[in-house]
């Protein structure tokens, strides 16, 4: 059985190193999304705020032609998080080093990382909604 991988990636507290925060088999989109939305990052003043994160998630979805897997690179810089040049440069370097990324999706608010919203971007609208498989 295929275990859909997921990876959470962040910058170290001093913004000098890319850190793999978490890897493993998929626990489900809702759990993955909650971890992303609730991520925290320390700022240069030592305070804590919404966390800038990159993530890799293997989406599986149905089309009329059959099941499809696409690996997405998700960029989560919440709109109220300060984005710095080191973060932008590290994101680009990280993405170049990953093999098999089909699409990059940038989400800056919680509505942008709704499963169907992302699935629509990844599949370019060519998917059978998950609820349609149940009927």
Short mmCIF file of C-alpha atoms in Angstrom, two decimals:
data_model
loop_
_atom_site.label_atom_id
_atom_site.label_comp_id
_atom_site.label_asym_id
_atom_site.label_seq_id
_atom_site.Cartn_x
_atom_site.Cartn_y
_atom_site.Cartn_z
CA UNK A 1 0.00 0.00 0.00
CA UNK A 2 1.27 3.44 -0.97
CA UNK A 3 1.96 5.68 2.01
CA UNK A 4 1.55 9.27 0.83
CA UNK A 5 4.52 11.22 2.14
CA UNK A 6 4.41 14.63 3.69
CA UNK A 7 7.22 16.90 4.80
CA UNK A 8 7.15 20.11 6.85
CA UNK A 9 10.06 22.51 6.38
CA UNK A 10 11.02 25.69 8.23
CA UNK A 11 13.95 28.04 8.79
CA UNK A 12 15.94 27.78 12.01
CA UNK A 13 15.30 30.41 14.68
CA UNK A 14 18.35 32.38 13.54
CA UNK A 15 17.16 32.19 9.89
CA UNK A 16 20.44 30.57 8.80
CA UNK A 17 19.47 26.95 8.16
CA UNK A 18 16.65 25.03 6.51
CA UNK A 19 15.20 22.59 9.03
CA UNK A 20 13.05 19.58 8.25
CA UNK A 21 10.42 19.92 10.94
CA UNK A 22 8.54 16.72 10.30
CA UNK A 23 8.40 13.86 7.82
CA UNK A 24 6.29 10.79 7.58
CA UNK A 25 3.32 9.07 6.09
CA UNK A 26 0.17 11.05 5.52
CA UNK A 27 -2.12 11.45 8.52
CA UNK A 28 -4.81 13.03 6.36
CA UNK A 29 -5.15 16.47 4.84
CA UNK A 30 -7.02 17.99 7.81
CA UNK A 31 -4.28 17.05 10.28
CA UNK A 32 -1.55 18.23 7.92
CA UNK A 33 -3.37 21.52 7.31
CA UNK A 34 -3.88 22.16 11.03
CA UNK A 35 -0.15 21.73 11.69
CA UNK A 36 0.64 24.17 8.90
CA UNK A 37 -1.92 26.77 10.01
CA UNK A 38 -0.85 26.56 13.67
CA UNK A 39 2.91 26.60 13.04
CA UNK A 40 4.85 29.16 15.07
CA UNK A 41 8.15 30.87 14.33
CA UNK A 42 10.37 33.03 16.49
CA UNK A 43 11.18 36.45 15.11
CA UNK A 44 14.51 38.22 15.41
CA UNK A 45 13.31 39.94 18.59
CA UNK A 46 12.60 36.58 20.24
CA UNK A 47 8.83 36.92 19.95
CA UNK A 48 6.64 34.22 18.49
CA UNK A 49 4.25 34.58 15.60
CA UNK A 50 2.63 32.74 12.73
CA UNK A 51 5.17 30.46 11.13
CA UNK A 52 6.55 30.65 7.64
CA UNK A 53 6.58 27.11 6.32
CA UNK A 54 7.18 25.16 3.16
CA UNK A 55 5.72 21.72 2.81
CA UNK A 56 5.62 18.83 0.39
CA UNK A 57 2.43 16.83 0.08
CA UNK A 58 1.49 13.99 -2.25
CA UNK A 59 -2.03 14.58 -3.50
CA UNK A 60 -3.99 11.62 -4.80
CA UNK A 61 -7.19 12.31 -6.67
CA UNK A 62 -9.55 10.71 -9.14
CA UNK A 63 -10.14 11.74 -12.74
CA UNK A 64 -12.30 10.13 -15.41
CA UNK A 65 -9.09 8.48 -16.64
CA UNK A 66 -8.29 6.99 -13.20
CA UNK A 67 -6.30 7.89 -10.07
CA UNK A 68 -3.53 10.50 -10.23
CA UNK A 69 -0.69 11.34 -7.82
CA UNK A 70 0.91 14.78 -7.93
CA UNK A 71 3.47 16.07 -5.49
CA UNK A 72 2.85 19.67 -4.49
CA UNK A 73 5.28 22.14 -2.97
CA UNK A 74 3.20 24.30 -0.62
CA UNK A 75 4.42 27.73 0.44
CA UNK A 76 2.77 29.03 3.60
CA UNK A 77 3.77 32.60 4.40
CA UNK A 78 0.69 33.77 6.32
CA UNK A 79 -0.24 37.27 5.17
CA UNK A 80 0.62 38.74 8.53
CA UNK A 81 4.04 37.04 8.80
CA UNK A 82 7.06 39.07 7.84
CA UNK A 83 8.84 37.54 4.86
CA UNK A 84 12.53 38.15 4.60
CA UNK A 85 15.03 37.74 1.79
CA UNK A 86 16.70 34.73 3.44
CA UNK A 87 13.38 32.91 3.54
CA UNK A 88 12.67 33.61 -0.13
CA UNK A 89 16.17 32.49 -1.17
CA UNK A 90 16.01 29.31 0.94
CA UNK A 91 12.59 28.42 -0.50
CA UNK A 92 13.89 28.70 -4.05
CA UNK A 93 17.02 26.65 -3.26
CA UNK A 94 14.98 23.98 -1.50
CA UNK A 95 12.48 23.67 -4.33
CA UNK A 96 15.27 23.30 -6.91
CA UNK A 97 16.71 20.42 -4.86
CA UNK A 98 13.46 18.42 -4.79
CA UNK A 99 12.67 15.94 -7.52
CA UNK A 100 9.15 15.22 -8.73
CA UNK A 101 7.42 18.44 -7.70
CA UNK A 102 4.51 18.90 -10.10
CA UNK A 103 3.21 22.23 -8.87
CA UNK A 104 3.91 25.03 -6.39
CA UNK A 105 0.98 26.47 -4.47
CA UNK A 106 1.36 29.62 -2.39
CA UNK A 107 -1.22 30.10 0.33
CA UNK A 108 -1.24 33.25 2.42
CA UNK A 109 -4.46 32.77 4.38
CA UNK A 110 -6.35 29.78 5.75
CA UNK A 111 -8.90 29.80 2.94
CA UNK A 112 -6.10 29.28 0.41
CA UNK A 113 -5.21 25.89 1.90
CA UNK A 114 -8.61 24.32 1.71
CA UNK A 115 -8.27 20.81 0.21
CA UNK A 116 -10.60 21.44 -2.73
CA UNK A 117 -9.00 24.83 -3.49
CA UNK A 118 -5.54 23.30 -3.71
CA UNK A 119 -6.78 20.23 -5.55
CA UNK A 120 -8.38 22.53 -8.14
CA UNK A 121 -5.03 24.26 -8.71
CA UNK A 122 -3.04 21.03 -8.86
CA UNK A 123 -5.42 19.22 -11.19
CA UNK A 124 -6.35 22.31 -13.21
CA UNK A 125 -9.96 21.47 -12.45
CA UNK A 126 -9.75 17.92 -13.83
CA UNK A 127 -10.81 15.88 -10.80
CA UNK A 128 -13.80 14.05 -9.46
CA UNK A 129 -14.76 15.67 -6.14
CA UNK A 130 -14.03 13.32 -3.23
CA UNK A 131 -17.74 13.22 -2.22
CA UNK A 132 -18.70 12.07 -5.74
CA UNK A 133 -16.75 8.83 -5.17
CA UNK A 134 -18.98 7.98 -2.20
CA UNK A 135 -22.23 7.98 -4.19
#
